[in-house]
PDB file of C-alpha atoms in Angstrom:
ATOM      1  CA  MET A   1      22.973  14.260   3.770  1.00 41.00           C
ATOM      2  CA  ALA A   2      19.845  13.417   5.694  1.00 43.00           C
ATOM      3  CA  PHE A   3      18.308  10.242   5.172  1.00 41.00           C
ATOM      4  CA  GLU A   4      14.688   9.831   5.308  1.00 47.00           C
ATOM      5  CA  VAL A   5      14.975   5.933   5.521  1.00 46.00           C
ATOM      6  CA  PHE A   6      11.117   4.829   5.388  1.00 53.00           C
ATOM      7  CA  ASP A   7       8.393   5.350   2.860  1.00 59.00           C
ATOM      8  CA  ASP A   8       5.058   3.489   3.369  1.00 70.00           C
ATOM      9  CA  VAL A   9       3.796   4.588  -0.315  1.00 72.00           C
ATOM     10  CA  ALA A  10       7.016   2.929  -1.936  1.00 74.00           C
ATOM     11  CA  PHE A  11       6.897  -0.289   0.135  1.00 77.00           C
ATOM     12  CA  TYR A  12       3.261  -0.870  -0.806  1.00 79.00           C
ATOM     13  CA  TRP A  13       3.877  -0.070  -4.520  1.00 81.00           C
ATOM     14  CA  PHE A  14       6.917  -2.696  -4.269  1.00 82.00           C
ATOM     15  CA  LEU A  15       4.615  -5.145  -2.615  1.00 83.00           C
ATOM     16  CA  MET A  16       1.949  -4.667  -5.143  1.00 85.00           C
ATOM     17  CA  SER A  17       4.749  -5.244  -7.939  1.00 86.00           C
ATOM     18  CA  VAL A  18       5.747  -8.547  -6.122  1.00 86.00           C
ATOM     19  CA  MET A  19       2.197  -9.610  -6.024  1.00 87.00           C
ATOM     20  CA  VAL A  20       1.586  -8.994  -9.923  1.00 88.00           C
ATOM     21  CA  VAL A  21       4.335 -11.361 -10.494  1.00 88.00           C
ATOM     22  CA  VAL A  22       2.954 -14.308  -8.332  1.00 85.00           C
ATOM     23  CA  ILE A  23      -0.667 -13.743  -9.356  1.00 89.00           C
ATOM     24  CA  VAL A  24      -0.048 -13.763 -13.207  1.00 89.00           C
ATOM     25  CA  PRO A  25       1.385 -17.498 -13.043  1.00 87.00           C
ATOM     26  CA  MET A  26      -0.857 -18.404 -10.168  1.00 83.00           C
ATOM     27  CA  SER A  27      -4.061 -17.203 -12.001  1.00 86.00           C
ATOM     28  CA  TYR A  28      -2.990 -18.944 -15.350  1.00 85.00           C
ATOM     29  CA  SER A  29      -2.083 -22.370 -13.218  1.00 80.00           C
ATOM     30  CA  PHE A  30      -5.148 -22.437 -11.295  1.00 81.00           C
ATOM     31  CA  LEU A  31      -7.858 -21.457 -14.203  1.00 81.00           C
ATOM     32  CA  SER A  32      -6.462 -23.686 -16.763  1.00 79.00           C
ATOM     33  CA  THR A  33      -6.940 -26.874 -14.452  1.00 76.00           C
ATOM     34  CA  VAL A  34     -10.667 -25.888 -13.531  1.00 72.00           C
ATOM     35  CA  LYS A  35     -13.192 -27.018 -15.722  1.00 68.00           C
ATOM     36  CA  TRP A  36     -16.347 -24.634 -14.915  1.00 62.00           C
ATOM     37  CA  ARG A  37     -18.950 -26.695 -16.747  1.00 65.00           C
ATOM     38  CA  ALA A  38     -19.375 -30.283 -17.795  1.00 60.00           C
ATOM     39  CA  PRO A  39     -18.345 -31.617 -21.285  1.00 62.00           C
ATOM     40  CA  ASP A  40     -20.795 -31.761 -24.079  1.00 65.00           C
ATOM     41  CA  ASP A  41     -22.189 -35.411 -24.232  1.00 64.00           C
ATOM     42  CA  TRP A  42     -25.239 -36.546 -26.313  1.00 58.00           C
ATOM     43  CA  THR A  43     -25.726 -39.373 -24.009  1.00 63.00           C
ATOM     44  CA  ARG A  44     -27.105 -36.840 -21.404  1.00 62.00           C
ATOM     45  CA  ASN A  45     -30.584 -36.660 -22.918  1.00 63.00           C
ATOM     46  CA  LEU A  46     -30.701 -40.325 -22.578  1.00 64.00           C
ATOM     47  CA  GLY A  47     -32.813 -41.646 -19.728  1.00 63.00           C
ATOM     48  CA  SER A  48     -30.879 -45.109 -19.743  1.00 63.00           C
ATOM     49  CA  CYS A  49     -27.653 -42.991 -19.401  1.00 68.00           C
ATOM     50  CA  LYS A  50     -28.800 -40.909 -16.409  1.00 67.00           C
ATOM     51  CA  GLU A  51     -27.378 -42.982 -13.551  1.00 71.00           C
ATOM     52  CA  LYS A  52     -23.762 -42.953 -15.391  1.00 69.00           C
ATOM     53  CA  ASN A  53     -24.063 -39.014 -15.879  1.00 67.00           C
ATOM     54  CA  ASP A  54     -25.219 -38.647 -12.429  1.00 70.00           C
ATOM     55  CA  LYS A  55     -21.859 -40.722 -10.944  1.00 73.00           C
ATOM     56  CA  LEU A  56     -19.772 -38.644 -13.687  1.00 69.00           C
ATOM     57  CA  ASP A  57     -21.388 -35.510 -12.496  1.00 70.00           C
ATOM     58  CA  HIS A  58     -20.811 -36.504  -8.640  1.00 69.00           C
ATOM     59  CA  GLU A  59     -17.055 -37.202  -9.457  1.00 73.00           C
ATOM     60  CA  ARG A  60     -16.653 -34.190 -11.504  1.00 73.00           C
ATOM     61  CA  ARG A  61     -17.796 -31.863  -8.627  1.00 73.00           C
ATOM     62  CA  LYS A  62     -15.657 -33.697  -6.051  1.00 75.00           C
ATOM     63  CA  GLU A  63     -12.801 -33.170  -8.402  1.00 74.00           C
ATOM     64  CA  MET A  64     -13.869 -29.632  -8.732  1.00 72.00           C
ATOM     65  CA  GLY A  65     -13.892 -29.117  -4.830  1.00 71.00           C
ATOM     66  CA  ALA A  66     -10.588 -30.812  -4.428  1.00 69.00           C
ATOM     67  CA  LYS A  67      -9.162 -28.332  -7.224  1.00 70.00           C
ATOM     68  CA  LEU A  68     -10.927 -25.084  -5.370  1.00 71.00           C
ATOM     69  CA  PHE A  69      -9.412 -25.972  -1.923  1.00 77.00           C
ATOM     70  CA  GLY A  70      -6.147 -27.370  -3.097  1.00 74.00           C
ATOM     71  CA  TRP A  71      -2.743 -25.321  -2.988  1.00 75.00           C
ATOM     72  CA  ARG A  72      -3.980 -23.868  -6.530  1.00 78.00           C
ATOM     73  CA  GLY A  73      -7.156 -22.508  -5.465  1.00 82.00           C
ATOM     74  CA  ILE A  74      -5.954 -21.283  -1.818  1.00 84.00           C
ATOM     75  CA  GLY A  75      -3.110 -19.579  -3.541  1.00 83.00           C
ATOM     76  CA  PHE A  76      -5.154 -17.886  -6.063  1.00 86.00           C
ATOM     77  CA  VAL A  77      -7.575 -16.507  -3.734  1.00 87.00           C
ATOM     78  CA  SER A  78      -5.141 -15.264  -1.168  1.00 88.00           C
ATOM     79  CA  SER A  79      -3.020 -13.850  -3.665  1.00 88.00           C
ATOM     80  CA  TRP A  80      -5.889 -11.783  -5.608  1.00 91.00           C
ATOM     81  CA  VAL A  81      -7.295 -10.805  -1.738  1.00 91.00           C
ATOM     82  CA  THR A  82      -3.859  -9.872  -0.682  1.00 90.00           C
ATOM     83  CA  PHE A  83      -3.523  -7.631  -4.208  1.00 90.00           C
ATOM     84  CA  VAL A  84      -6.979  -5.793  -3.238  1.00 90.00           C
ATOM     85  CA  VAL A  85      -6.177  -5.231   0.045  1.00 89.00           C
ATOM     86  CA  LEU A  86      -2.795  -3.469  -0.839  1.00 85.00           C
ATOM     87  CA  LEU A  87      -4.638  -1.901  -3.668  1.00 86.00           C
ATOM     88  CA  LEU A  88      -6.970   0.021  -1.269  1.00 86.00           C
ATOM     89  CA  ARG A  89      -4.589   0.636   1.403  1.00 81.00           C
ATOM     90  CA  LEU A  90      -2.397   2.022  -1.199  1.00 78.00           C
ATOM     91  CA  THR A  91      -5.597   4.458  -2.745  1.00 78.00           C
ATOM     92  CA  THR A  92      -6.152   5.288   0.835  1.00 74.00           C
ATOM     93  CA  MET A  93      -2.530   6.563   1.345  1.00 68.00           C
ATOM     94  CA  GLN A  94      -2.493   8.143  -1.955  1.00 58.00           C
ATOM     95  CA  GLY A  95      -5.178  10.183  -0.928  1.00 51.00           C
ATOM     96  CA  GLU A  96      -4.018  11.396   2.198  1.00 49.00           C
ATOM     97  CA  GLU A  97      -2.588  15.147   1.276  1.00 46.00           C
ATOM     98  CA  MET A  98       0.826  15.394   2.891  1.00 45.00           C
ATOM     99  CA  TYR A  99       0.773  18.886   4.669  1.00 51.00           C
ATOM    100  CA  SER A 100       3.649  21.055   3.529  1.00 65.00           C
ATOM    101  CA  PHE A 101       4.370  24.676   4.914  1.00 77.00           C
ATOM    102  CA  ASN A 102       3.873  27.008   2.060  1.00 88.00           C
ATOM    103  CA  PRO A 103       3.542  30.684   3.574  1.00 91.00           C
ATOM    104  CA  TYR A 104       2.204  32.206   0.387  1.00 92.00           C
ATOM    105  CA  LYS A 105      -0.669  29.641  -0.088  1.00 91.00           C
ATOM    106  CA  ILE A 106      -1.517  29.839   3.931  1.00 91.00           C
ATOM    107  CA  LEU A 107      -2.173  33.620   3.278  1.00 93.00           C
ATOM    108  CA  GLN A 108      -3.578  33.288  -0.080  1.00 92.00           C
ATOM    109  CA  VAL A 109      -1.080  35.778  -1.721  1.00 93.00           C
ATOM    110  CA  GLU A 110       1.029  35.321  -4.938  1.00 92.00           C
ATOM    111  CA  GLU A 111       4.695  34.588  -4.701  1.00 88.00           C
ATOM    112  CA  GLY A 112       6.608  37.630  -4.747  1.00 86.00           C
ATOM    113  CA  ALA A 113       3.872  39.686  -3.076  1.00 89.00           C
ATOM    114  CA  THR A 114       4.547  43.114  -1.867  1.00 91.00           C
ATOM    115  CA  PRO A 115       4.895  43.732   2.155  1.00 90.00           C
ATOM    116  CA  LEU A 116       1.600  45.683   1.779  1.00 93.00           C
ATOM    117  CA  GLU A 117      -0.275  42.702   0.469  1.00 93.00           C
ATOM    118  CA  ILE A 118       1.018  40.275   2.693  1.00 93.00           C
ATOM    119  CA  LYS A 119       0.084  42.550   5.574  1.00 93.00           C
ATOM    120  CA  LYS A 120      -3.568  43.053   4.050  1.00 93.00           C
ATOM    121  CA  SER A 121      -4.002  39.404   3.746  1.00 94.00           C
ATOM    122  CA  TYR A 122      -2.724  38.908   7.259  1.00 93.00           C
ATOM    123  CA  ARG A 123      -5.233  41.331   8.778  1.00 93.00           C
ATOM    124  CA  LYS A 124      -8.011  39.584   6.962  1.00 93.00           C
ATOM    125  CA  MET A 125      -7.392  35.992   7.717  1.00 92.00           C
ATOM    126  CA  THR A 126      -6.573  36.932  11.541  1.00 91.00           C
ATOM    127  CA  LEU A 127      -9.973  38.689  11.946  1.00 90.00           C
ATOM    128  CA  MET A 128     -11.301  35.316  10.229  1.00 90.00           C
ATOM    129  CA  TYR A 129      -9.644  32.801  12.388  1.00 91.00           C
ATOM    130  CA  HIS A 130      -8.942  34.864  15.897  1.00 89.00           C
ATOM    131  CA  PRO A 131      -9.943  32.851  18.854  1.00 87.00           C
ATOM    132  CA  ASP A 132     -12.232  35.562  20.260  1.00 87.00           C
ATOM    133  CA  LYS A 133     -14.358  34.817  16.914  1.00 86.00           C
ATOM    134  CA  CYS A 134     -13.933  31.424  16.183  1.00 86.00           C
ATOM    135  CA  GLN A 135     -13.219  28.447  18.928  1.00 86.00           C
ATOM    136  CA  THR A 136     -12.974  25.445  16.867  1.00 89.00           C
ATOM    137  CA  PRO A 137      -9.729  23.355  16.520  1.00 86.00           C
ATOM    138  CA  GLU A 138      -9.305  24.340  13.052  1.00 87.00           C
ATOM    139  CA  CYS A 139      -9.689  27.708  13.613  1.00 89.00           C
ATOM    140  CA  ALA A 140      -7.173  27.707  16.528  1.00 89.00           C
ATOM    141  CA  ASP A 141      -4.896  25.457  13.797  1.00 87.00           C
ATOM    142  CA  ALA A 142      -5.482  27.979  10.984  1.00 90.00           C
ATOM    143  CA  PHE A 143      -4.443  30.915  13.269  1.00 91.00           C
ATOM    144  CA  ILE A 144      -1.363  29.750  14.115  1.00 91.00           C
ATOM    145  CA  LYS A 145      -0.230  28.725  10.679  1.00 91.00           C
ATOM    146  CA  VAL A 146      -1.471  32.533   9.476  1.00 92.00           C
ATOM    147  CA  THR A 147       0.600  34.007  12.130  1.00 93.00           C
ATOM    148  CA  LYS A 148       3.821  31.684  11.366  1.00 92.00           C
ATOM    149  CA  ALA A 149       3.283  32.441   7.273  1.00 92.00           C
ATOM    150  CA  HIS A 150       3.088  36.257   7.998  1.00 93.00           C
ATOM    151  CA  ASP A 151       6.257  35.989  10.118  1.00 92.00           C
ATOM    152  CA  VAL A 152       8.411  34.324   7.590  1.00 91.00           C
ATOM    153  CA  LEU A 153       7.265  36.335   5.148  1.00 92.00           C
ATOM    154  CA  THR A 154       7.934  39.832   6.910  1.00 92.00           C
ATOM    155  CA  ASP A 155      11.408  38.834   7.925  1.00 90.00           C
ATOM    156  CA  ASP A 156      13.917  39.215   5.150  1.00 89.00           C
ATOM    157  CA  ALA A 157      16.195  36.481   5.996  1.00 89.00           C
ATOM    158  CA  THR A 158      13.667  33.733   6.731  1.00 89.00           C
ATOM    159  CA  ARG A 159      11.679  34.791   3.170  1.00 88.00           C
ATOM    160  CA  GLU A 160      14.921  34.543   1.577  1.00 88.00           C
ATOM    161  CA  ASN A 161      15.689  30.685   2.962  1.00 85.00           C
ATOM    162  CA  TYR A 162      12.114  29.563   1.922  1.00 85.00           C
ATOM    163  CA  GLU A 163      12.605  30.953  -1.439  1.00 83.00           C
ATOM    164  CA  LYS A 164      15.764  29.370  -1.920  1.00 83.00           C
ATOM    165  CA  TYR A 165      15.392  26.078  -0.030  1.00 79.00           C
ATOM    166  CA  GLY A 166      11.622  25.805   0.392  1.00 77.00           C
ATOM    167  CA  ASN A 167      12.544  26.087   4.221  1.00 78.00           C
ATOM    168  CA  PRO A 168      12.463  28.864   6.433  1.00 77.00           C
ATOM    169  CA  ASP A 169      15.105  27.761   8.449  1.00 74.00           C
ATOM    170  CA  GLY A 170      17.664  27.570   5.359  1.00 68.00           C
ATOM    171  CA  TYR A 171      19.200  24.351   3.602  1.00 65.00           C
ATOM    172  CA  HIS A 172      18.757  20.830   5.780  1.00 62.00           C
ATOM    173  CA  GLY A 173      20.472  18.716   3.318  1.00 60.00           C
ATOM    174  CA  THR A 174      19.275  16.245   0.715  1.00 60.00           C
ATOM    175  CA  SER A 175      16.619  13.684   1.714  1.00 56.00           C
ATOM    176  CA  VAL A 176      16.643  10.207   0.619  1.00 58.00           C
ATOM    177  CA  THR A 177      14.126   7.727   0.952  1.00 59.00           C
ATOM    178  CA  ILE A 178      13.961   3.724   0.832  1.00 60.00           C
ATOM    179  CA  GLY A 179      10.812   1.973   0.222  1.00 61.00           C
ATOM    180  CA  LEU A 180      10.564   0.233   3.845  1.00 66.00           C
ATOM    181  CA  PRO A 181       7.469   0.736   6.112  1.00 69.00           C
ATOM    182  CA  SER A 182       7.343   3.066   8.609  1.00 67.00           C
ATOM    183  CA  TRP A 183       6.057   0.204  11.319  1.00 69.00           C
ATOM    184  CA  LEU A 184       9.770  -1.304  11.369  1.00 71.00           C
ATOM    185  CA  THR A 185      10.938   1.710  13.728  1.00 68.00           C
ATOM    186  CA  ASN A 186       8.011   1.130  16.089  1.00 71.00           C
ATOM    187  CA  LYS A 187       9.304   0.241  19.240  1.00 75.00           C
ATOM    188  CA  ASP A 188       5.914  -1.864  20.023  1.00 80.00           C
ATOM    189  CA  ASN A 189       6.787  -3.976  17.445  1.00 78.00           C
ATOM    190  CA  GLU A 190      10.240  -4.855  18.061  1.00 79.00           C
ATOM    191  CA  LEU A 191       9.643  -8.148  19.659  1.00 84.00           C
ATOM    192  CA  GLY A 192       7.033  -9.239  16.669  1.00 84.00           C
ATOM    193  CA  ILE A 193       9.618  -8.435  14.142  1.00 80.00           C
ATOM    194  CA  LEU A 194      12.191 -10.354  15.931  1.00 84.00           C
ATOM    195  CA  VAL A 195      10.226 -13.432  16.666  1.00 89.00           C
ATOM    196  CA  ALA A 196       8.803 -13.152  12.718  1.00 87.00           C
ATOM    197  CA  TYR A 197      12.500 -12.930  11.752  1.00 83.00           C
ATOM    198  CA  PHE A 198      13.651 -16.043  13.507  1.00 88.00           C
ATOM    199  CA  VAL A 199      10.590 -18.030  12.661  1.00 90.00           C
ATOM    200  CA  VAL A 200      11.456 -17.341   8.839  1.00 85.00           C
ATOM    201  CA  LEU A 201      15.099 -17.809   9.564  1.00 87.00           C
ATOM    202  CA  ILE A 202      15.141 -21.155  11.408  1.00 91.00           C
ATOM    203  CA  VAL A 203      11.832 -22.625  10.851  1.00 88.00           C
ATOM    204  CA  VAL A 204      10.252 -21.744   6.925  1.00 85.00           C
ATOM    205  CA  ILE A 205      13.369 -21.691   5.379  1.00 87.00           C
ATOM    206  CA  PRO A 206      14.476 -25.427   6.525  1.00 88.00           C
ATOM    207  CA  VAL A 207      11.098 -26.709   5.699  1.00 87.00           C
ATOM    208  CA  VAL A 208      11.056 -25.397   2.262  1.00 82.00           C
ATOM    209  CA  VAL A 209      14.361 -26.734   1.636  1.00 85.00           C
ATOM    210  CA  GLY A 210      13.748 -30.045   3.174  1.00 83.00           C
ATOM    211  CA  PHE A 211      10.679 -30.507   1.011  1.00 78.00           C
ATOM    212  CA  TRP A 212      12.607 -29.376  -1.945  1.00 78.00           C
ATOM    213  CA  TRP A 213      15.239 -31.778  -1.299  1.00 82.00           C
ATOM    214  CA  ARG A 214      12.784 -34.835  -0.755  1.00 78.00           C
ATOM    215  CA  ASN A 215      10.980 -34.160  -3.827  1.00 70.00           C
ATOM    216  CA  SER A 216      14.399 -33.740  -5.830  1.00 71.00           C
ATOM    217  CA  SER A 217      15.602 -36.899  -4.349  1.00 70.00           C
ATOM    218  CA  LYS A 218      12.835 -38.807  -5.834  1.00 63.00           C
ATOM    219  CA  PHE A 219      13.808 -38.052  -9.615  1.00 58.00           C
ATOM    220  CA  LEU A 220      17.366 -38.607  -8.820  1.00 59.00           C
ATOM    221  CA  GLU A 221      16.549 -42.301  -7.383  1.00 58.00           C
ATOM    222  CA  ASP A 222      14.152 -42.538 -10.665  1.00 53.00           C
TER     223      ASP A 222
END
């Protein structure tokens, strides 16, 4: 069995699922505590209460600013920004068409085409993409694919392998993917990944546990 471990698309779907779990309670917690407009008060129309209302408005704006820039506001904005970035990234990745070798599609013939039909389409496409007639990189790439597709479909063994296993070289085993990002295998990222791992393990987790224990101790004392 062959293991294809890293799958960026699955990883981004997983992150988006986690973000939804975070965003829903975070949004409710933030929006339920923020009052976007001043409460109705009949004294606002009275000139004698202007100073009192101005003072109340100033305190309300100050309280609003504290909430917007507090942990709820920062968490609300950052979680939504992260979600949108992940959504855009996932949309881009989903829009990228992965190339798969299909000799029938390359030669523009139906599956089960006769040798005569394959040969006719091959001649037509090689004349179209031949280096003597077209010198662009796209034409060069297309010429190579057309030649390879012709070789596969005109050889009985490779054609049988493709029709049975979807691969001209025959059976290559079962592929299993795990939702992990491909940059984990990049050697240039090894040091950064190790540093992040140790920071989370040695700094972040102890600090979070310490804050939790300190807050819990206050309730135990009471």
